[in-house]
Tab-separated table of C-alpha atoms in Angstrom:
chain	number	residue	atom	x	y	z
A	1	MET	CA	131.287	104.696	38.405
A	2	ASP	CA	130.815	103.249	34.933
A	3	GLN	CA	127.835	105.383	33.974
A	4	PHE	CA	126.708	108.956	34.546
A	5	LEU	CA	123.022	109.813	34.835
A	6	PRO	CA	122.391	113.312	33.480
A	7	ALA	CA	119.132	115.184	34.062
A	8	ILE	CA	117.769	116.112	30.628
A	9	PRO	CA	115.204	118.947	30.588
A	10	LEU	CA	111.982	117.819	28.913
A	11	LYS	CA	110.019	121.034	28.630
A	12	ASP	CA	109.281	121.551	24.919
A	13	ALA	CA	111.834	118.859	23.962
A	14	ARG	CA	110.916	116.448	21.184
A	15	VAL	CA	110.929	112.778	22.222
A	16	VAL	CA	110.385	110.185	19.495
A	17	VAL	CA	109.390	106.562	20.065
A	18	LEU	CA	109.470	104.128	17.126
A	19	GLY	CA	107.529	100.869	17.028
A	20	ALA	CA	103.978	99.676	17.644
A	21	GLY	CA	104.517	96.819	20.083
A	22	GLU	CA	104.787	96.570	23.858
A	23	PRO	CA	108.479	97.653	24.006
A	24	ALA	CA	107.547	100.966	22.361
A	25	LEU	CA	104.467	101.398	24.563
A	26	ASN	CA	106.590	100.908	27.686
A	27	LYS	CA	108.847	103.770	26.602
A	28	LEU	CA	105.860	105.997	25.860
A	29	ARG	CA	104.558	105.392	29.389
A	30	LEU	CA	107.721	106.950	30.794
A	31	PHE	CA	106.552	110.326	29.466
A	32	ARG	CA	102.847	110.254	30.276
A	33	THR	CA	103.149	113.338	32.535
A	34	ALA	CA	106.090	115.034	30.817
A	35	PRO	CA	105.786	118.536	29.236
A	36	CYS	CA	107.544	117.399	26.060
A	37	GLU	CA	106.537	117.046	22.425
A	38	LEU	CA	105.962	113.303	22.300
A	39	VAL	CA	105.880	111.653	18.861
A	40	TRP	CA	104.903	108.018	18.439
A	41	CYS	CA	106.115	106.778	15.061
A	42	THR	CA	104.317	103.470	14.434
A	43	LEU	CA	106.075	102.557	11.163
A	44	GLY	CA	102.965	101.860	9.101
A	45	VAL	CA	100.618	100.669	11.852
A	46	SER	CA	97.485	102.693	12.691
A	47	PRO	CA	96.961	102.105	16.454
A	48	THR	CA	94.553	103.525	19.015
A	49	LEU	CA	96.232	105.608	21.698
A	50	PRO	CA	95.987	103.637	25.002
A	51	SER	CA	94.368	105.492	27.885
A	52	ASP	CA	97.484	105.272	30.085
A	53	LEU	CA	99.616	107.317	27.678
A	54	ASN	CA	100.135	111.051	27.431
A	55	PRO	CA	96.947	112.339	25.725
A	56	ASN	CA	99.017	114.900	23.822
A	57	THR	CA	101.052	112.201	22.057
A	58	ARG	CA	101.215	112.768	18.293
A	59	ILE	CA	100.890	109.566	16.286
A	60	ASP	CA	102.882	109.378	13.057
A	61	THR	CA	102.015	106.271	10.990
A	62	ARG	CA	104.540	106.728	8.202
A	63	ALA	CA	106.354	103.492	7.405
A	64	ARG	CA	109.506	105.400	6.412
A	65	PRO	CA	110.157	108.231	8.867
A	66	HIS	CA	112.139	111.043	7.299
A	67	ASP	CA	111.490	114.277	9.135
A	68	VAL	CA	110.428	112.757	12.457
A	69	PHE	CA	114.007	112.837	13.822
A	70	ARG	CA	114.530	116.518	13.018
A	71	GLY	CA	114.937	118.443	16.287
A	72	ALA	CA	114.531	115.331	18.466
A	73	ARG	CA	116.409	115.242	21.749
A	74	LEU	CA	115.740	111.588	22.581
A	75	VAL	CA	114.814	108.700	20.282
A	76	PHE	CA	113.665	105.271	21.465
A	77	ILE	CA	113.606	102.432	18.930
A	78	GLY	CA	111.411	99.506	19.956
A	79	ILE	CA	111.516	97.089	17.017
A	80	GLU	CA	112.866	93.530	16.702
A	81	ASP	CA	114.524	93.896	13.277
A	82	GLU	CA	118.111	94.681	14.346
A	83	LYS	CA	119.327	95.657	10.872
A	84	ARG	CA	116.517	98.174	10.529
A	85	ALA	CA	117.102	99.404	14.088
A	86	ILE	CA	120.765	100.072	13.241
A	87	LYS	CA	119.793	102.147	10.192
A	88	LEU	CA	117.156	104.116	12.103
A	89	ALA	CA	119.576	104.745	14.972
A	90	ALA	CA	122.166	106.112	12.535
A	91	LYS	CA	119.617	108.524	11.041
A	92	ALA	CA	118.516	109.695	14.502
A	93	ARG	CA	122.118	110.330	15.571
A	94	LYS	CA	122.795	112.230	12.363
A	95	ALA	CA	119.843	114.471	13.295
A	96	GLY	CA	121.493	115.159	16.658
A	97	ALA	CA	119.430	112.889	18.909
A	98	LEU	CA	120.532	110.521	21.657
A	99	VAL	CA	119.349	106.997	20.846
A	100	ASN	CA	118.104	104.083	22.929
A	101	VAL	CA	117.462	100.772	21.154
A	102	VAL	CA	115.288	98.613	23.383
A	103	ASP	CA	117.054	95.485	24.724
A	104	ASN	CA	120.170	96.116	22.662
A	105	LEU	CA	122.792	97.696	24.910
A	106	PRO	CA	125.596	97.994	22.288
A	107	LEU	CA	123.336	100.170	20.120
A	108	CYS	CA	122.392	102.539	22.965
A	109	ASP	CA	123.762	106.013	23.575
A	110	PHE	CA	122.020	105.928	26.989
A	111	TYR	CA	120.170	103.430	29.152
A	112	THR	CA	116.601	103.846	30.344
A	113	PRO	CA	116.690	104.172	34.149
A	114	ALA	CA	114.067	103.099	36.625
A	115	LEU	CA	112.303	106.301	37.670
A	116	VAL	CA	110.697	107.603	40.820
A	117	ASP	CA	108.497	110.422	39.512
A	118	ARG	CA	107.387	113.163	41.895
A	119	GLY	CA	106.904	115.973	39.421
A	120	ALA	CA	109.712	118.436	39.977
A	121	ILE	CA	111.659	115.696	41.772
A	122	THR	CA	112.842	112.795	39.642
A	123	ILE	CA	115.059	109.988	40.924
A	124	ALA	CA	116.771	107.770	38.350
A	125	LEU	CA	118.353	104.375	39.018
A	126	SER	CA	120.377	102.296	36.599
A	127	SER	CA	122.616	99.231	36.602
A	128	GLY	CA	123.568	99.647	32.956
A	129	GLY	CA	121.655	96.486	32.170
A	130	ALA	CA	123.576	94.420	34.744
A	131	GLY	CA	120.693	93.872	37.155
A	132	PRO	CA	117.350	95.389	36.117
A	133	ILE	CA	115.425	93.385	38.734
A	134	LEU	CA	117.687	94.759	41.482
A	135	VAL	CA	117.087	98.285	40.206
A	136	ARG	CA	113.346	97.705	40.224
A	137	ASP	CA	113.523	96.514	43.843
A	138	LEU	CA	115.556	99.582	44.787
A	139	ARG	CA	112.989	101.832	43.157
A	140	SER	CA	110.221	100.183	45.185
A	141	ALA	CA	112.218	100.724	48.374
A	142	ILE	CA	112.824	104.389	47.565
A	143	GLU	CA	109.160	104.926	46.727
A	144	THR	CA	108.285	103.988	50.313
A	145	VAL	CA	110.348	106.768	51.897
A	146	ILE	CA	109.654	109.662	49.533
A	147	ALA	CA	106.986	111.965	50.931
A	148	PRO	CA	103.971	112.308	48.625
A	149	GLY	CA	104.199	116.100	48.569
A	150	ILE	CA	107.895	116.400	47.753
A	151	GLY	CA	107.208	117.317	44.126
A	152	LEU	CA	104.788	120.112	45.055
A	153	LEU	CA	107.272	121.398	47.624
A	154	ALA	CA	110.100	121.480	45.074
A	155	GLU	CA	107.947	123.085	42.374
A	156	THR	CA	106.817	125.839	44.730
A	157	ALA	CA	110.396	126.409	45.897
A	158	ARG	CA	111.539	126.750	42.285
A	159	GLY	CA	109.067	129.605	41.786
A	160	LEU	CA	110.583	131.453	44.772
A	161	ARG	CA	114.279	131.027	43.906
A	162	GLN	CA	114.829	134.624	42.773
A	163	ARG	CA	112.922	136.003	45.749
A	164	VAL	CA	115.107	133.963	48.110
A	165	MET	CA	118.297	135.115	46.337
A	166	ASP	CA	117.202	138.732	46.751
A	167	ALA	CA	116.451	138.200	50.444
A	168	PHE	CA	119.655	136.253	51.230
A	169	PRO	CA	122.667	137.364	49.103
A	170	SER	CA	125.091	134.838	50.597
A	171	VAL	CA	125.085	131.146	49.728
A	172	ASP	CA	125.303	130.169	53.387
A	173	ALA	CA	122.292	132.282	54.324
A	174	ARG	CA	120.256	130.786	51.488
A	175	ARG	CA	121.229	127.270	52.534
A	176	LYS	CA	120.078	127.908	56.101
A	177	TYR	CA	116.821	129.384	54.813
A	178	TRP	CA	116.064	126.372	52.641
A	179	GLU	CA	116.917	123.957	55.457
A	180	ARG	CA	114.513	125.788	57.744
A	181	ALA	CA	111.779	126.426	55.200
A	182	LEU	CA	111.639	123.080	53.413
A	183	ARG	CA	111.655	121.085	56.648
A	184	GLY	CA	109.064	123.245	58.348
A	185	PRO	CA	105.274	123.568	58.032
A	186	ALA	CA	105.526	123.764	54.234
A	187	ALA	CA	106.461	120.082	54.063
A	188	GLN	CA	103.333	118.993	55.934
A	189	LEU	CA	101.157	121.272	53.816
A	190	ALA	CA	102.697	119.789	50.662
A	191	ASP	CA	101.838	116.270	51.791
A	192	ALA	CA	98.253	117.459	52.237
A	193	GLY	CA	98.241	118.891	48.690
A	194	ASP	CA	97.748	122.497	49.870
A	195	GLU	CA	99.542	124.425	47.124
A	196	ASP	CA	98.570	127.878	48.421
A	197	GLY	CA	99.525	126.899	51.956
A	198	VAL	CA	102.958	125.699	50.835
A	199	ARG	CA	103.700	128.974	49.085
A	200	ALA	CA	102.508	131.027	52.054
A	201	ALA	CA	104.640	128.984	54.478
A	202	LEU	CA	107.784	129.390	52.361
A	203	ILE	CA	107.187	133.150	52.112
A	204	ASP	CA	106.575	133.452	55.864
A	205	ALA	CA	109.945	131.800	56.470
A	206	LEU	CA	111.612	134.696	54.568
A	207	LYS	CA	110.677	137.199	57.252
A	208	ASP	CA	113.288	138.341	59.751
A	209	ASP	CA	110.855	137.695	62.568
A	210	ALA	CA	109.767	134.315	61.222
A	211	PRO	CA	108.578	132.248	64.155
A	212	ALA	CA	110.829	129.434	65.294
A	213	SER	CA	109.808	125.988	64.201
A	214	LYS	CA	107.301	124.395	66.534
A	215	GLY	CA	108.189	121.041	67.949
A	216	VAL	CA	106.063	117.994	67.291
A	217	VAL	CA	105.942	114.496	68.758
A	218	HIS	CA	105.159	111.402	66.711
A	219	LEU	CA	104.401	108.136	68.475
A	220	VAL	CA	105.490	105.557	65.920
A	221	GLY	CA	104.930	101.818	66.081
A	222	ALA	CA	108.126	100.153	64.896
A	223	GLY	CA	106.506	96.766	64.412
A	224	PRO	CA	107.844	93.471	65.771
A	225	GLY	CA	111.466	94.074	64.758
A	226	ASP	CA	111.913	93.199	61.100
A	227	PRO	CA	112.678	96.499	59.306
A	228	GLU	CA	110.666	95.324	56.278
A	229	LEU	CA	107.541	95.300	58.459
A	230	LEU	CA	107.764	99.046	59.107
A	231	THR	CA	104.913	100.985	57.559
A	232	VAL	CA	105.825	103.397	54.777
A	233	LYS	CA	104.873	106.351	56.966
A	234	ALA	CA	106.883	105.051	59.928
A	235	ALA	CA	110.008	104.734	57.781
A	236	ARG	CA	109.633	108.310	56.555
A	237	LEU	CA	109.071	109.733	60.042
A	238	ILE	CA	112.148	107.924	61.363
A	239	ARG	CA	114.227	109.301	58.493
A	240	ASP	CA	113.044	112.880	59.104
A	241	ALA	CA	113.292	112.879	62.919
A	242	ASP	CA	115.576	115.236	64.815
A	243	VAL	CA	115.290	113.091	67.948
A	244	ILE	CA	114.588	109.365	68.307
A	245	VAL	CA	113.364	108.221	71.731
A	246	HIS	CA	113.317	104.430	71.534
A	247	ASP	CA	112.591	101.281	73.527
A	248	ARG	CA	114.947	98.314	73.779
A	249	LEU	CA	112.645	96.184	71.607
A	250	VAL	CA	113.296	98.413	68.592
A	251	SER	CA	115.966	96.690	66.503
A	252	PRO	CA	119.232	98.499	65.667
A	253	GLU	CA	118.457	98.043	61.965
A	254	ILE	CA	115.372	100.217	62.388
A	255	ILE	CA	117.121	102.874	64.482
A	256	ASP	CA	119.879	103.041	61.868
A	257	ARG	CA	117.319	104.351	59.384
A	258	ALA	CA	117.424	107.694	61.187
A	259	ARG	CA	119.677	110.503	59.994
A	260	ARG	CA	123.232	110.268	61.231
A	261	ASP	CA	122.870	113.584	63.032
A	262	ALA	CA	119.604	112.628	64.744
A	263	HIS	CA	119.829	112.530	68.539
A	264	ARG	CA	119.092	109.029	69.876
A	265	ILE	CA	117.775	108.533	73.410
A	266	ASP	CA	117.456	104.990	74.791
A	267	VAL	CA	114.667	104.734	77.370
A	268	GLY	CA	114.296	100.951	77.199
A	269	LYS	CA	112.897	98.940	80.086
A	270	ARG	CA	113.517	95.349	81.119
A	271	GLN	CA	111.637	93.221	83.586
A	272	GLY	CA	112.522	94.549	87.008
A	273	ASP	CA	114.812	97.209	85.526
A	274	HIS	CA	113.312	100.599	84.628
A	275	PRO	CA	116.315	102.956	84.390
A	276	VAL	CA	114.105	105.671	82.872
A	277	PRO	CA	110.723	105.869	84.660
A	278	GLN	CA	107.635	106.482	82.568
A	279	GLU	CA	107.176	109.969	84.005
A	280	ARG	CA	110.700	110.882	82.898
A	281	ILE	CA	110.049	109.536	79.379
A	282	CYS	CA	107.082	111.889	79.067
A	283	GLU	CA	109.236	114.769	80.286
A	284	ILE	CA	111.909	113.976	77.662
A	285	LEU	CA	109.352	114.075	74.867
A	286	ILE	CA	108.048	117.440	76.045
A	287	GLU	CA	111.509	118.935	76.606
A	288	GLN	CA	112.771	117.936	73.166
A	289	ALA	CA	109.635	119.169	71.409
A	290	LYS	CA	109.843	122.533	73.186
A	291	LEU	CA	113.270	122.975	71.577
A	292	GLY	CA	111.493	123.011	68.219
A	293	ARG	CA	112.495	119.473	67.281
A	294	ARG	CA	110.662	116.702	65.481
A	295	VAL	CA	110.563	113.963	68.051
A	296	VAL	CA	109.803	110.354	67.168
A	297	ARG	CA	108.864	108.137	70.099
A	298	LEU	CA	109.702	104.748	68.646
A	299	LYS	CA	108.070	101.718	70.228
A	300	GLY	CA	108.181	98.034	69.400
A	301	GLY	CA	104.940	96.719	67.940
A	302	ASP	CA	102.137	99.264	68.204
A	303	SER	CA	102.195	102.200	70.618
A	304	PHE	CA	98.612	101.686	71.720
A	305	ILE	CA	98.796	97.964	72.493
A	306	PHE	CA	100.538	97.584	75.860
A	307	GLY	CA	102.991	100.290	74.872
A	308	ARG	CA	101.771	102.997	77.280
A	309	GLY	CA	101.207	105.202	74.268
A	310	GLY	CA	97.971	106.546	75.713
A	311	GLU	CA	99.794	107.920	78.757
A	312	GLU	CA	102.422	109.616	76.594
A	313	VAL	CA	99.878	111.173	74.238
A	314	ASP	CA	97.945	112.555	77.214
A	315	ALA	CA	101.113	114.074	78.727
A	316	VAL	CA	102.333	115.648	75.479
A	317	ARG	CA	98.900	117.006	74.602
A	318	ALA	CA	98.504	118.463	78.108
A	319	ALA	CA	101.780	120.343	77.554
A	320	GLY	CA	100.257	122.049	74.507
A	321	ILE	CA	102.458	120.216	72.009
A	322	GLU	CA	101.245	118.798	68.710
A	323	VAL	CA	101.218	115.002	68.789
A	324	HIS	CA	100.492	112.351	66.151
A	325	VAL	CA	100.257	108.569	66.281
A	326	THR	CA	101.396	106.216	63.519
A	327	PRO	CA	100.316	102.608	64.036
A	328	GLY	CA	102.631	99.641	63.751
A	329	ILE	CA	102.200	95.908	63.293
A	330	SER	CA	101.668	94.558	66.796
A	331	ALA	CA	103.661	91.647	68.188
A	332	ALA	CA	100.477	89.561	68.389
A	333	LEU	CA	99.669	89.995	64.718
A	334	ALA	CA	103.255	89.335	63.694
A	335	ALA	CA	103.592	86.248	65.893
A	336	GLY	CA	100.372	84.747	64.577
A	337	ALA	CA	101.282	85.466	60.976
A	338	GLN	CA	104.843	84.166	61.287
A	339	ALA	CA	103.614	80.878	62.760
A	340	GLN	CA	100.589	80.796	60.421
A	341	ILE	CA	98.243	80.743	63.387
A	342	PRO	CA	94.920	82.415	62.497
A	343	LEU	CA	93.981	84.372	65.605
A	344	THR	CA	90.348	83.988	64.585
A	345	HIS	CA	88.842	81.100	62.648
A	346	ARG	CA	85.214	80.331	61.919
A	347	ASP	CA	85.667	76.734	63.097
A	348	ALA	CA	87.763	77.481	66.172
A	349	ALA	CA	87.483	81.014	67.549
A	350	GLN	CA	84.962	83.801	67.110
A	351	ALA	CA	86.843	86.249	69.337
A	352	VAL	CA	90.392	87.171	70.280
A	353	THR	CA	91.597	89.044	73.357
A	354	PHE	CA	94.975	90.637	73.985
A	355	VAL	CA	96.121	90.680	77.619
A	356	THR	CA	99.347	91.520	79.405
A	357	GLY	CA	101.062	89.283	81.911
A	358	ARG	CA	102.221	92.334	83.824
A	359	PRO	CA	99.163	94.457	84.620
A	360	LYS	CA	99.428	97.660	86.615
A	361	LEU	CA	100.226	97.103	90.274
A	362	GLY	CA	97.057	97.478	92.291
A	363	GLY	CA	94.935	97.354	89.144
A	364	PRO	CA	92.106	94.923	88.372
A	365	ASP	CA	92.867	91.245	87.823
A	366	LEU	CA	92.138	89.453	84.551
A	367	ASP	CA	88.648	88.073	84.038
A	368	TYR	CA	89.683	84.434	83.730
A	369	THR	CA	86.108	83.231	83.391
A	370	ALA	CA	85.632	85.282	80.228
A	371	LEU	CA	89.060	84.288	78.894
A	372	ALA	CA	88.431	80.571	79.427
A	373	ALA	CA	85.755	80.228	76.711
A	374	ALA	CA	86.621	77.402	74.325
A	375	THR	CA	85.856	79.465	71.207
A	376	HIS	CA	88.050	82.346	72.352
A	377	THR	CA	91.692	82.962	71.354
A	378	LEU	CA	93.843	84.451	74.091
A	379	VAL	CA	97.067	86.280	73.195
A	380	VAL	CA	99.334	87.084	76.123
A	381	TYR	CA	102.064	89.717	76.020
A	382	MET	CA	104.853	89.525	78.609
A	383	GLY	CA	103.436	86.249	79.890
A	384	VAL	CA	106.552	84.067	80.173
A	385	ALA	CA	107.262	84.918	83.811
A	386	VAL	CA	103.656	84.298	84.902
A	387	ALA	CA	102.934	81.271	82.718
A	388	ALA	CA	102.356	78.872	85.634
A	389	THR	CA	99.802	81.134	87.294
A	390	LEU	CA	98.164	81.993	83.997
A	391	ALA	CA	97.713	78.336	82.995
A	392	ARG	CA	96.432	77.321	86.437
A	393	ARG	CA	93.862	80.122	86.605
A	394	LEU	CA	92.583	79.413	83.092
A	395	VAL	CA	92.143	75.691	83.837
A	396	GLU	CA	90.379	76.533	87.111
A	397	ALA	CA	88.045	78.817	85.142
A	398	GLY	CA	87.111	75.950	82.811
A	399	ARG	CA	89.649	75.989	79.983
A	400	SER	CA	90.722	72.503	78.914
A	401	PRO	CA	94.239	71.520	80.060
A	402	ALA	CA	94.774	70.098	76.544
A	403	THR	CA	94.211	73.515	74.880
A	404	PRO	CA	97.008	74.064	72.309
A	405	VAL	CA	99.492	76.848	73.024
A	406	GLY	CA	101.972	78.473	70.658
A	407	ILE	CA	105.009	80.260	72.093
A	408	ILE	CA	106.562	82.646	69.568
A	409	GLU	CA	109.829	84.141	70.745
A	410	ASN	CA	111.441	87.124	68.983
A	411	ALA	CA	108.731	87.188	66.323
A	412	SER	CA	109.917	88.290	62.850
A	413	LEU	CA	113.612	88.423	63.827
A	414	SER	CA	116.357	86.075	62.652
A	415	THR	CA	116.362	84.635	66.180
A	416	GLU	CA	112.653	83.782	66.087
A	417	ARG	CA	111.706	80.476	67.706
A	418	ARG	CA	108.333	78.750	67.671
A	419	VAL	CA	107.446	76.182	70.311
A	420	PHE	CA	104.137	74.316	70.656
A	421	THR	CA	102.690	72.762	73.780
A	422	THR	CA	99.465	72.541	75.782
A	423	LEU	CA	98.056	74.666	78.571
A	424	ASP	CA	98.881	72.187	81.353
A	425	ALA	CA	102.472	71.808	80.069
A	426	LEU	CA	103.059	75.521	79.427
A	427	ALA	CA	105.211	76.369	82.451
A	428	HIS	CA	107.319	73.210	82.079
A	429	THR	CA	107.843	73.870	78.370
A	430	ILE	CA	109.000	77.440	78.958
A	431	SER	CA	111.471	76.230	81.578
A	432	TYR	CA	112.716	73.255	79.541
A	433	GLU	CA	113.162	75.283	76.370
A	434	ALA	CA	114.652	78.269	78.236
A	435	VAL	CA	112.353	80.816	76.611
A	436	THR	CA	113.917	84.124	77.635
A	437	GLY	CA	113.444	86.544	74.744
A	438	PRO	CA	110.337	88.661	74.228
A	439	ALA	CA	107.623	86.108	73.567
A	440	VAL	CA	103.942	86.061	72.727
A	441	LEU	CA	101.726	83.225	73.970
A	442	VAL	CA	98.813	82.233	71.734
A	443	ILE	CA	96.286	80.060	73.572
A	444	GLY	CA	93.364	78.389	71.848
A	445	ASP	CA	92.251	75.804	69.320
A	446	VAL	CA	93.436	78.081	66.485
A	447	VAL	CA	97.000	77.032	67.340
A	448	ALA	CA	96.219	73.566	65.967
A	449	HIS	CA	96.002	75.124	62.480
A	450	ALA	CA	99.714	76.023	62.496
A	451	PRO	CA	101.648	73.787	60.075
A	452	GLU	CA	104.379	73.117	62.636
A	453	HIS	CA	101.826	72.105	65.245
A	454	LEU	CA	100.266	69.654	62.802
A	455	ALA	CA	103.703	68.294	61.950
A	456	SER	CA	104.495	67.788	65.637
A	457	LEU	CA	101.411	65.642	66.066
A	458	SER	CA	102.228	63.441	63.079
A	459	GLN	CA	105.935	63.123	63.825
A	460	GLN	CA	105.511	62.725	67.580
A	461	HIS	CA	108.441	64.962	68.482
A	462	TRP	CA	109.051	68.528	69.508
A	463	SER	CA	107.740	70.852	66.794
A	464	THR	CA	110.094	73.715	66.092
A	465	PRO	CA	112.533	74.350	63.240
A	466	HIS	CA	114.902	76.109	65.604
A	467	GLU	CA	117.436	74.729	68.073
A	468	ASN	CA	116.782	74.644	71.778
A	469	HIS	CA	119.014	76.078	74.453
A	470	HIS	CA	121.172	72.935	74.462
A	471	GLY	CA	122.182	73.659	70.849
A	472	LYS	CA	120.323	70.695	69.353
A	473	PRO	CA	116.763	70.085	68.200
A	474	SER	CA	114.438	69.058	71.008
A	475	ASP	CA	113.763	65.341	70.776
A	476	ARG	CA	111.104	64.614	73.368
A	477	TRP	CA	107.629	65.716	74.337
A	478	PRO	CA	107.311	67.938	77.381
A	479	ARG	CA	105.099	66.667	80.155
A	480	GLY	CA	101.421	66.869	79.161
A	481	LEU	CA	101.888	67.405	75.427
A	482	SER	CA	100.597	63.940	74.599
A	483	ASP	CA	97.198	65.082	75.809
A	484	ALA	CA	96.942	67.331	72.757
């Protein structure tokens, strides 16, 4: 560790910023919500205070600051004249201040960190000037997992510190209280901005007969597999979960975002292999929630698109347990986006339909007549095993055998593969290319807009940037592709 990041109290502290240009303004913006005495010394310039700065900023236009350093805790110098900056820094240090000279590390007593500001919670990141872009990226990543109400929660807890110390004399007892209280209903109330509710919930948790935490179930769409395609809310729920109940399509990188002590339960299914029946999955969710745990049911894609999320919500709700649903990016949307296939297009398709290749046994068959319309995009989940039947029925219903088809396997993952063919060659292509991973089939004229599909037509060879199952790029057209 080559630097130490102290937390400097700002209440009533004097912070001085010197300079009238953008470097000085950037430093002033750091303190726009701070309860400090903020002095902007413009060194002879008479500026207008920008609207995005602290309205209580005092502007000092003296060209030669004398008394402005007196009592200052922090001084930022944002001027280009290095000789003058050195003199001003010396005067500020003599007055007892810590000095930061913008973009001049050797003259700095401290570095300006990247900040995540949540009121009473402040997170500071610094590379000591080694990699400011990396620090900025880290800050963006952290912003996505910090609950919006964390500052309100911390501020309210600070006001109850003495009351908690009186109620729980031992350190261990206080720790257990805070773990229970800050992770309970107060956290949800803080996210909703209910200041009175947060205080009441923290006080209720002080009682000897405080009710045990109620369990809750969150159905969370984990997206197509790439952790960067998680929603901000999904990432936070995964991090806070006591129990993760996950499918096999959820990548290990996503599951690893859970706490180390979170209980992980694999209920994944494969074609023809359902080790944990759906009824048992619903029972697991209910059992874990009844133990007072925060349960996250993690599903690939979106829970409500061929994820049986509706059945699980019904079961949990019927058991009297609170349940919430957080959407995810569906496999269809990810596959289309990855391959740059517009699922709808004014010149090619005015409608899109999602269907599953494995409907419920004994349930209604697909309406192939409706799905065969030329201006209709058809996206098929779990359709690899039934591709021959699917293609035949669509052609019989009137769809052209030359309709373009995109096969996107393992969408968004490093193992993603994109293969293009036509409806009459679909089954042969799947067999020849050994498509075995989870794949989405996109059927319709919109597929012709994919750059790789266009390249395949001009180059007259198999259009995919990935290797086939023989370990080499495919070098011939599958049967029927020339009809495209």
